[in-house]
Short mmCIF file of C-alpha atoms in Angstrom, two decimals:
data_model
loop_
_atom_site.label_atom_id
_atom_site.label_comp_id
_atom_site.label_asym_id
_atom_site.label_seq_id
_atom_site.Cartn_x
_atom_site.Cartn_y
_atom_site.Cartn_z
CA MET A 1366 26.55 30.20 20.14
CA SER A 1367 23.63 32.03 18.52
CA LEU A 1368 20.50 30.21 17.34
CA LEU A 1369 21.42 30.90 13.72
CA GLN A 1370 24.82 29.28 14.26
CA LYS A 1371 23.18 26.30 15.98
CA ILE A 1372 20.88 25.85 12.98
CA GLN A 1373 23.71 26.15 10.49
CA THR A 1374 25.87 23.65 12.42
CA LYS A 1375 22.85 21.39 13.07
CA THR A 1376 23.39 21.49 16.81
CA ALA A 1377 19.97 23.07 17.47
CA THR A 1378 17.47 20.79 19.18
CA VAL A 1379 14.25 20.57 17.16
CA GLY A 1380 10.68 19.85 18.19
CA VAL A 1381 7.76 18.98 15.91
CA ILE A 1382 4.24 19.27 17.31
CA GLY A 1383 1.86 16.89 15.54
CA LEU A 1384 3.05 13.54 14.18
CA GLY A 1385 0.63 13.07 11.32
CA TYR A 1386 0.96 13.19 7.53
CA VAL A 1387 2.91 16.47 7.72
CA GLY A 1388 4.69 16.36 11.05
CA LEU A 1389 6.23 12.89 11.04
CA PRO A 1390 7.82 13.15 7.56
CA LEU A 1391 9.17 16.58 8.55
CA ALA A 1392 10.57 15.21 11.81
CA VAL A 1393 12.21 12.34 9.92
CA GLU A 1394 13.85 14.66 7.39
CA LYS A 1395 15.16 16.95 10.13
CA ALA A 1396 16.59 13.96 11.97
CA LYS A 1397 18.12 12.60 8.75
CA ALA A 1398 19.80 15.99 8.25
CA GLY A 1399 21.58 15.53 11.58
CA PHE A 1400 19.36 17.39 14.04
CA TYR A 1401 18.18 15.78 17.28
CA VAL A 1402 14.40 15.85 16.99
CA THR A 1403 11.58 15.38 19.48
CA GLY A 1404 8.09 14.77 18.16
CA PHE A 1405 5.16 15.89 20.31
CA ASP A 1406 1.69 14.39 20.00
CA ILE A 1407 -1.37 14.11 22.26
CA GLN A 1408 -2.09 10.58 20.95
CA PRO A 1409 -0.16 8.02 23.04
CA GLN A 1410 -0.47 5.41 20.29
CA LYS A 1411 1.50 7.53 17.82
CA VAL A 1412 4.14 8.31 20.44
CA SER A 1413 4.56 4.61 21.24
CA LEU A 1414 4.79 3.65 17.58
CA VAL A 1415 7.48 6.22 16.86
CA ASN A 1416 9.51 5.26 19.92
CA ARG A 1417 9.36 1.61 18.80
CA GLY A 1418 10.48 2.64 15.34
CA GLU A 1419 7.21 1.49 13.79
CA ASN A 1420 6.03 3.50 10.80
CA TYR A 1421 2.40 4.46 10.13
CA ILE A 1422 2.82 7.02 7.33
CA GLY A 1423 3.06 5.72 3.76
CA ASP A 1424 5.59 8.28 2.50
CA ILE A 1425 8.21 7.32 5.11
CA ILE A 1426 10.69 4.50 4.54
CA PRO A 1427 10.19 2.24 7.60
CA GLN A 1428 13.87 1.32 7.94
CA GLU A 1429 14.86 4.99 8.00
CA LEU A 1430 12.50 5.62 10.90
CA LYS A 1431 13.88 2.62 12.79
CA ASP A 1432 17.46 3.73 12.26
CA LEU A 1433 16.76 7.31 13.39
CA VAL A 1434 15.06 6.13 16.58
CA ALA A 1435 17.85 3.63 17.27
CA SER A 1436 20.51 6.33 16.81
CA GLY A 1437 18.71 8.68 19.18
CA HIS A 1438 18.14 11.36 16.53
CA LEU A 1439 14.36 10.96 16.77
CA LYS A 1440 12.07 10.35 19.72
CA ALA A 1441 8.47 11.14 20.58
CA THR A 1442 6.63 12.24 23.70
CA SER A 1443 3.29 13.46 25.00
CA ASP A 1444 5.05 15.53 27.66
CA PHE A 1445 4.86 19.09 26.34
CA GLU A 1446 7.12 20.28 29.15
CA ASP A 1447 9.98 19.16 26.90
CA ILE A 1448 9.19 22.03 24.52
CA GLY A 1449 11.33 24.21 26.76
CA LYS A 1450 14.36 22.08 25.88
CA CYS A 1451 14.01 22.83 22.17
CA ASP A 1452 15.67 25.58 20.15
CA VAL A 1453 13.26 25.19 17.22
CA ILE A 1454 9.58 24.24 17.19
CA ALA A 1455 7.49 23.42 14.12
CA ILE A 1456 3.71 23.28 14.58
CA CYS A 1457 2.12 20.73 12.22
CA VAL A 1458 -1.35 20.10 13.62
CA PRO A 1459 -4.71 19.69 11.85
CA THR A 1460 -6.76 22.72 10.84
CA PRO A 1461 -10.22 21.30 10.03
CA LEU A 1462 -13.50 23.04 9.32
CA ASP A 1463 -16.47 22.84 11.65
CA VAL A 1464 -19.95 21.77 10.51
CA PHE A 1465 -20.59 25.31 9.24
CA LYS A 1466 -17.36 25.29 7.16
CA GLN A 1467 -15.77 27.79 9.54
CA PRO A 1468 -12.08 27.37 10.48
CA ASP A 1469 -11.37 25.34 13.60
CA LEU A 1470 -8.05 26.61 14.96
CA SER A 1471 -8.36 24.81 18.29
CA PHE A 1472 -5.38 22.52 17.60
CA VAL A 1473 -3.21 25.43 16.51
CA VAL A 1474 -4.19 27.57 19.50
CA SER A 1475 -3.64 24.71 21.94
CA SER A 1476 -0.20 23.98 20.46
CA ALA A 1477 0.74 27.66 20.43
CA GLN A 1478 -0.27 27.98 24.07
CA SER A 1479 1.98 25.03 24.94
CA VAL A 1480 4.84 26.74 23.12
CA ALA A 1481 4.09 30.07 24.82
CA ASP A 1482 4.25 28.37 28.23
CA HIS A 1483 7.82 27.28 27.48
CA LEU A 1484 8.99 30.04 25.15
CA HIS A 1485 12.55 31.18 25.79
CA LYS A 1486 15.08 33.51 24.26
CA GLU A 1487 16.75 32.38 21.05
CA MET A 1488 13.87 30.11 20.01
CA LEU A 1489 12.45 29.77 16.48
CA VAL A 1490 8.78 28.83 16.05
CA VAL A 1491 7.43 27.93 12.61
CA LEU A 1492 3.75 27.30 11.93
CA GLU A 1493 3.22 24.83 9.06
CA SER A 1494 -0.49 24.11 9.49
CA THR A 1495 -2.58 25.53 6.66
CA THR A 1496 -4.67 28.48 7.81
CA TYR A 1497 -6.06 31.85 6.79
CA PRO A 1498 -3.75 34.82 6.15
CA GLY A 1499 -3.05 36.61 9.41
CA THR A 1500 -3.08 33.63 11.77
CA THR A 1501 0.63 33.74 12.59
CA GLU A 1502 0.65 37.41 13.48
CA GLU A 1503 -2.89 37.76 14.86
CA VAL A 1504 -3.20 34.51 16.85
CA LEU A 1505 0.27 33.17 17.66
CA LEU A 1506 2.29 36.37 18.04
CA PRO A 1507 0.13 37.92 20.82
CA LEU A 1508 0.32 34.68 22.81
CA PHE A 1509 4.11 34.70 22.59
CA GLU A 1510 4.68 38.39 23.26
CA GLU A 1511 2.52 38.15 26.40
CA LYS A 1512 5.54 36.42 27.90
CA GLY A 1513 7.50 39.66 27.71
CA LEU A 1514 9.73 38.60 24.82
CA LYS A 1515 10.06 40.63 21.61
CA VAL A 1516 9.69 38.98 18.20
CA GLY A 1517 12.71 39.37 15.94
CA LYS A 1518 14.88 40.19 18.93
CA ASP A 1519 14.33 37.62 21.67
CA PHE A 1520 12.60 34.90 19.61
CA TYR A 1521 11.72 34.27 15.97
CA LEU A 1522 8.34 33.44 14.41
CA ALA A 1523 7.52 32.44 10.84
CA PHE A 1524 5.03 30.61 8.67
CA SER A 1525 6.03 27.96 6.14
CA PRO A 1526 3.17 26.10 4.43
CA GLU A 1527 3.33 22.34 4.29
CA ARG A 1528 3.40 20.86 0.81
CA VAL A 1529 2.62 17.19 1.29
CA ASP A 1530 1.16 15.07 -1.51
CA PRO A 1531 0.54 11.55 -0.12
CA GLY A 1532 1.55 8.84 -2.57
CA ASN A 1533 3.59 11.15 -4.82
CA HIS A 1534 6.62 9.09 -5.82
CA LEU A 1535 8.53 12.04 -7.30
CA TYR A 1536 8.08 14.88 -4.80
CA LYS A 1537 8.32 14.27 -1.08
CA THR A 1538 9.24 16.45 1.89
CA LYS A 1539 12.96 16.31 1.12
CA ASN A 1540 12.86 17.60 -2.46
CA THR A 1541 9.78 19.85 -2.50
CA PRO A 1542 10.60 23.59 -2.64
CA LYS A 1543 9.65 25.53 0.49
CA VAL A 1544 8.17 28.98 1.08
CA VAL A 1545 8.91 30.90 4.30
CA GLY A 1546 7.71 34.23 5.64
CA GLY A 1547 8.80 35.65 8.98
CA CYS A 1548 7.38 38.37 11.21
CA THR A 1549 10.64 40.29 10.78
CA PRO A 1550 13.59 39.95 8.39
CA LEU A 1551 15.56 38.15 11.13
CA CYS A 1552 12.67 35.72 11.63
CA THR A 1553 12.69 34.96 7.91
CA GLU A 1554 16.46 34.51 7.94
CA HIS A 1555 16.30 31.95 10.74
CA ALA A 1556 13.41 30.00 9.18
CA LYS A 1557 15.09 29.98 5.77
CA ALA A 1558 18.33 28.72 7.31
CA LEU A 1559 16.44 25.89 9.03
CA TYR A 1560 14.86 24.53 5.86
CA GLU A 1561 18.02 25.01 3.83
CA ALA A 1562 19.78 22.81 6.38
CA VAL A 1563 17.14 20.09 5.96
CA LEU A 1564 15.86 20.08 2.38
CA ASN A 1565 17.36 19.27 -0.96
CA ALA A 1566 15.23 21.95 -2.63
CA PRO A 1567 15.09 25.74 -2.99
CA VAL A 1568 13.71 27.79 -0.08
CA PHE A 1569 11.83 30.88 -1.30
CA ALA A 1570 11.41 33.77 1.15
CA VAL A 1571 8.41 36.11 1.02
CA SER A 1572 8.03 39.38 2.86
CA SER A 1573 5.75 38.31 5.74
CA PRO A 1574 3.75 35.38 7.15
CA LYS A 1575 0.62 36.66 5.38
CA GLU A 1576 2.19 36.16 1.95
CA ALA A 1577 3.31 32.66 2.93
CA GLU A 1578 -0.13 31.81 4.32
CA MET A 1579 -1.83 33.11 1.19
CA THR A 1580 0.57 31.14 -1.02
CA LYS A 1581 -0.76 27.87 0.38
CA ILE A 1582 -4.35 29.03 -0.02
CA LEU A 1583 -3.72 30.00 -3.65
CA GLU A 1584 -2.12 26.64 -4.44
CA ASN A 1585 -5.13 24.72 -3.17
CA THR A 1586 -7.69 27.15 -4.55
CA PHE A 1587 -6.16 26.56 -7.98
CA ARG A 1588 -6.87 22.88 -7.49
CA ILE A 1589 -10.40 23.15 -6.09
CA VAL A 1590 -11.49 25.42 -8.95
CA ASN A 1591 -9.98 23.21 -11.65
CA CYS A 1592 -11.39 20.05 -10.05
CA ALA A 1593 -14.80 21.70 -10.05
CA LEU A 1594 -14.40 22.63 -13.72
CA ALA A 1595 -13.57 19.01 -14.58
CA ASN A 1596 -16.52 17.76 -12.54
CA GLU A 1597 -18.94 20.21 -14.14
CA MET A 1598 -17.67 19.22 -17.58
CA ALA A 1599 -18.36 15.59 -16.61
CA LEU A 1600 -21.95 16.46 -15.67
CA VAL A 1601 -22.54 18.30 -18.94
CA CYS A 1602 -20.81 15.66 -21.07
CA ASN A 1603 -22.89 12.90 -19.48
CA ARG A 1604 -26.10 14.64 -20.50
CA MET A 1605 -24.77 15.16 -24.01
CA GLY A 1606 -23.48 11.60 -24.42
CA ILE A 1607 -19.84 12.74 -24.67
CA ASN A 1608 -16.87 10.92 -23.14
CA VAL A 1609 -15.35 13.59 -20.87
CA TRP A 1610 -12.16 11.60 -20.31
CA GLU A 1611 -11.49 11.50 -24.03
CA VAL A 1612 -12.15 15.24 -24.25
CA ILE A 1613 -9.71 16.08 -21.44
CA ASN A 1614 -7.00 13.84 -22.86
CA ALA A 1615 -7.45 15.46 -26.25
CA ALA A 1616 -7.24 18.96 -24.74
CA ALA A 1617 -4.08 17.93 -22.87
CA THR A 1618 -2.26 17.52 -26.19
CA LYS A 1619 -2.14 21.33 -26.38
CA PRO A 1620 1.39 22.28 -25.27
CA PHE A 1621 0.39 25.61 -23.73
CA GLY A 1622 -2.52 27.23 -21.91
CA PHE A 1623 -4.06 24.01 -20.55
CA VAL A 1624 -3.43 21.88 -17.45
CA PRO A 1625 -5.40 18.61 -17.31
CA PHE A 1626 -7.63 17.97 -14.29
CA TYR A 1627 -9.92 14.96 -14.14
CA PRO A 1628 -13.41 14.44 -12.70
CA GLY A 1629 -14.26 12.04 -9.93
CA PRO A 1630 -16.79 11.13 -7.24
CA GLY A 1631 -15.78 14.19 -5.19
CA VAL A 1632 -12.59 15.60 -3.72
CA GLY A 1633 -10.80 14.36 -0.61
CA GLY A 1634 -7.73 14.81 1.52
CA HIS A 1635 -7.07 17.73 3.80
CA CYS A 1636 -6.12 20.33 1.21
CA ILE A 1637 -8.64 20.72 -1.60
CA PRO A 1638 -11.98 20.38 0.21
CA ILE A 1639 -10.91 22.39 3.28
CA ASP A 1640 -8.09 24.90 2.83
CA PRO A 1641 -9.73 27.33 0.34
CA PHE A 1642 -12.58 27.91 2.79
CA TYR A 1643 -10.13 29.42 5.25
CA LEU A 1644 -9.77 32.25 2.74
CA THR A 1645 -13.53 32.43 2.26
CA TYR A 1646 -13.88 32.92 6.03
CA LYS A 1647 -11.17 35.58 6.28
CA ALA A 1648 -12.31 37.48 3.16
CA ARG A 1649 -15.67 38.22 4.79
CA ALA A 1650 -13.87 40.38 7.33
CA TYR A 1651 -12.89 42.59 4.37
CA ASP A 1652 -16.44 42.65 2.99
CA TYR A 1653 -15.54 40.36 0.11
CA HIS A 1654 -17.23 37.11 -0.87
CA THR A 1655 -15.11 34.56 -2.72
CA ARG A 1656 -17.87 33.50 -5.07
CA LEU A 1657 -15.73 31.38 -7.39
CA ILE A 1658 -14.29 29.35 -4.50
CA GLU A 1659 -17.70 28.85 -2.90
CA MET A 1660 -19.25 27.75 -6.20
CA ALA A 1661 -16.36 25.35 -6.84
CA GLY A 1662 -16.89 23.87 -3.38
CA GLU A 1663 -20.60 23.40 -4.07
CA ILE A 1664 -19.93 21.57 -7.34
CA ASN A 1665 -17.36 19.25 -5.78
CA ASP A 1666 -19.56 18.61 -2.73
CA LEU A 1667 -22.44 17.55 -4.99
CA MET A 1668 -20.45 14.85 -6.79
CA PRO A 1669 -21.13 12.05 -4.25
CA GLU A 1670 -24.87 12.74 -4.62
CA HIS A 1671 -24.49 12.69 -8.38
CA VAL A 1672 -22.77 9.29 -8.20
CA VAL A 1673 -25.62 7.85 -6.13
CA GLU A 1674 -28.27 9.34 -8.44
CA ARG A 1675 -26.50 7.94 -11.51
CA LEU A 1676 -26.26 4.55 -9.83
CA MET A 1677 -29.99 4.61 -9.04
CA ASN A 1678 -30.76 5.33 -12.68
CA LEU A 1679 -28.42 2.60 -13.92
CA LEU A 1680 -30.05 0.05 -11.62
CA ASN A 1681 -33.48 1.31 -12.63
CA ASP A 1682 -32.59 0.55 -16.25
CA GLN A 1683 -32.17 -3.05 -15.10
CA ALA A 1684 -35.48 -2.99 -13.23
CA LYS A 1685 -33.74 -2.98 -9.84
CA PRO A 1686 -34.34 -0.57 -6.98
CA LEU A 1687 -31.37 0.78 -5.07
CA LYS A 1688 -33.05 -0.28 -1.84
CA ASN A 1689 -31.75 -3.73 -0.80
CA SER A 1690 -29.34 -3.85 -3.76
CA ALA A 1691 -25.87 -5.17 -2.96
CA ILE A 1692 -23.35 -2.45 -3.79
CA LEU A 1693 -19.60 -3.10 -3.74
CA LEU A 1694 -17.41 -0.02 -3.45
CA CYS A 1695 -13.99 -0.62 -4.96
CA GLY A 1696 -11.57 1.74 -3.21
CA ILE A 1697 -12.29 3.75 -0.10
CA ALA A 1698 -9.17 5.98 0.17
CA TYR A 1699 -9.46 9.52 -1.13
CA LYS A 1700 -6.85 8.91 -3.86
CA GLY A 1701 -5.11 5.99 -5.51
CA ASP A 1702 -2.42 3.77 -4.00
CA ILE A 1703 -2.51 5.29 -0.49
CA ASP A 1704 -4.35 4.52 2.75
CA ASP A 1705 -5.48 8.08 3.50
CA LEU A 1706 -9.20 8.33 4.31
CA ARG A 1707 -9.37 12.04 5.13
CA GLU A 1708 -12.49 13.61 3.57
CA SER A 1709 -12.79 10.63 1.21
CA PRO A 1710 -15.76 11.01 -1.15
CA ALA A 1711 -16.15 7.22 -1.09
CA LEU A 1712 -17.18 7.43 2.56
CA LYS A 1713 -19.78 10.06 1.69
CA ILE A 1714 -21.12 7.86 -1.11
CA TRP A 1715 -21.28 4.94 1.31
CA GLN A 1716 -23.34 6.95 3.79
CA LEU A 1717 -25.69 8.17 1.07
CA LEU A 1718 -26.19 4.60 -0.15
CA GLU A 1719 -27.00 3.37 3.33
CA ARG A 1720 -29.59 6.14 3.72
CA LYS A 1721 -31.20 4.70 0.59
CA GLU A 1722 -31.10 1.28 2.35
CA ALA A 1723 -28.62 -0.27 -0.05
CA ILE A 1724 -26.46 -3.11 1.27
CA VAL A 1725 -22.91 -1.81 1.04
CA SER A 1726 -19.57 -3.60 1.24
CA TYR A 1727 -16.15 -2.43 0.19
CA TYR A 1728 -12.79 -3.64 -1.04
CA ASP A 1729 -9.59 -1.66 -0.63
CA PRO A 1730 -6.16 -3.31 -0.39
CA TYR A 1731 -4.72 -0.19 1.23
CA CYS A 1732 -7.46 0.22 3.87
CA PRO A 1733 -8.18 -3.15 5.51
CA GLU A 1734 -10.61 -1.55 7.96
CA VAL A 1735 -12.55 1.67 8.26
CA LEU A 1736 -14.53 3.36 11.03
CA LEU A 1737 -17.97 4.33 9.73
CA ASN A 1738 -20.66 5.78 11.99
CA GLY A 1739 -18.64 4.66 15.00
CA GLU A 1740 -18.38 1.04 13.86
CA LYS A 1741 -15.37 -0.81 12.48
CA VAL A 1742 -15.99 -2.33 9.04
CA LEU A 1743 -13.51 -4.70 7.38
CA SER A 1744 -12.61 -4.78 3.70
CA SER A 1745 -14.11 -7.79 1.93
CA PRO A 1746 -11.73 -10.04 -0.02
CA LEU A 1747 -12.05 -9.37 -3.76
CA THR A 1748 -13.31 -12.73 -5.00
CA GLN A 1749 -15.29 -13.88 -8.00
CA GLU A 1750 -18.19 -14.76 -5.70
CA LEU A 1751 -18.23 -11.27 -4.11
CA VAL A 1752 -18.28 -9.52 -7.48
CA GLN A 1753 -20.92 -11.82 -8.95
CA LYS A 1754 -23.22 -11.34 -5.95
CA ALA A 1755 -23.04 -7.57 -6.16
CA ASP A 1756 -25.83 -5.85 -8.07
CA ALA A 1757 -23.31 -3.11 -8.90
CA VAL A 1758 -19.61 -2.44 -8.45
CA VAL A 1759 -18.78 1.25 -8.04
CA ILE A 1760 -15.11 2.09 -8.53
CA THR A 1761 -14.56 5.06 -6.24
CA THR A 1762 -10.75 5.13 -6.01
CA ALA A 1763 -8.23 4.74 -8.83
CA HIS A 1764 -5.80 2.29 -7.23
CA LYS A 1765 -3.39 1.40 -10.02
CA GLU A 1766 -1.84 -1.51 -8.13
CA ASN A 1767 -3.12 -4.47 -6.09
CA VAL A 1768 -6.60 -4.51 -7.62
CA ASP A 1769 -7.69 -7.25 -10.05
CA TYR A 1770 -9.76 -5.12 -12.40
CA LYS A 1771 -10.02 -7.97 -14.89
CA LEU A 1772 -11.87 -10.02 -12.27
CA ILE A 1773 -14.32 -7.14 -11.89
CA ALA A 1774 -14.70 -6.63 -15.64
CA ASP A 1775 -15.32 -10.35 -16.24
CA ASN A 1776 -17.81 -10.94 -13.41
CA ALA A 1777 -19.70 -7.78 -12.47
CA LYS A 1778 -23.32 -7.37 -13.48
CA LEU A 1779 -22.96 -3.59 -13.51
CA ILE A 1780 -19.83 -1.43 -13.23
CA PHE A 1781 -19.92 2.30 -12.54
CA ASP A 1782 -16.33 3.48 -12.96
CA THR A 1783 -16.12 7.00 -11.50
CA LYS A 1784 -12.34 7.19 -12.10
CA ASN A 1785 -12.09 5.70 -15.62
CA ILE A 1786 -9.50 3.24 -14.26
CA LEU A 1787 -10.67 0.32 -16.41
CA SER A 1788 -9.73 2.30 -19.49
CA GLN A 1789 -6.29 3.01 -18.04
CA SER A 1790 -5.52 -0.44 -16.65
CA LEU A 1791 -7.25 -2.76 -19.14
CA ASN A 1792 -7.86 -0.45 -22.10
CA ILE A 1793 -11.58 -1.16 -21.77
CA ARG A 1794 -13.95 1.50 -23.06
CA PRO A 1795 -17.69 1.73 -22.28
CA GLU A 1796 -18.66 1.00 -25.86
CA THR A 1797 -16.74 -2.31 -25.72
CA LEU A 1798 -18.27 -3.55 -22.46
CA GLU A 1799 -22.03 -3.38 -22.24
CA ASN A 1800 -22.27 -3.31 -18.44
CA LEU A 1801 -19.59 -0.59 -17.99
CA HIS A 1802 -20.53 3.02 -17.30
CA ILE A 1803 -18.18 5.93 -16.60
CA LEU A 1804 -18.69 9.23 -14.80
#
């Protein structure tokens, strides 16, 4: 039976390298579709959790994971020798930036080398990790063809960008449309067949991996630029005494030509603050500087500093220095109603506050503990006493559930709401509450 037939009949054995926010949901959906799936991860803790049927990703239904493990459709291992037993491999590993905002492809290269060591005829490899255009063909393909196998003939290689939005209740892995681009038409055909067998969503084929890689970059560049626009509008509106939130909501009533984006204390998650800079890096090889992207990144990166400066000024108006002031951060996750701390601007604000010698504590119902500067810090219970003792409460994450905002509104000496959540949850506006200030 050919690989294509195995995929179409769901008898192909599938491997997923990387069991994080992208890999584990993908592995679960492939197992739910009927494939036998092996998840590969270098972290023994994740492997043990999966094999016990214990979930650690918010977008997965815990009972589904348990049932898939119990039925044998899903298992995990740190033994990469098992890659050779798979017909299909999806690579879903992190692609961070280094301290100089240059791409760090070490996880991708390491995973690709593991695949290359066990590559066999009639195998499909799909890279899902976000990266710069050219990675699939310039980094992975040479590693694979060194083994004497020919792409499009002996094995198949494609890129399909992940589209994960943690906490999105409408679009998850199963029903989010997919883009695929293979190194050859046959590669594309095999990758398209795989996702069509798994997803309840359209699968759109592009002409090569480069187009698929650039698609992901464009999607996230759209977001970083519009987030920066919203943040810059917030900075200007603050100086002019204008409520930026009211302005954006008014503009959003226009039924065409406008998409609302909202300001905040910075941008977090893997996608927006990282992915566009993969293009910035690659574009330099073509003697082109992505000025708009770089400027957008600068604006967004400055927002945590702006929050701290605003807070200093607000405390100064009350004749209080920031040094030795008790600051309570409400929300530490990078976005509302999830536990994801990746690139969270709240953590950056926390570090800036500590450099100013403020006394910082935090409350987040979704993140009971956090590792900061190598030390574990626990979330404080949100009590009347905690709020009253704080010199300022800074709302850094817009959790819509499990936070008693009324308790904060009734007891805080000073509230700096960087997400305008009090307006949304309690219909409280700054002009109606003297101690409330918004971004």
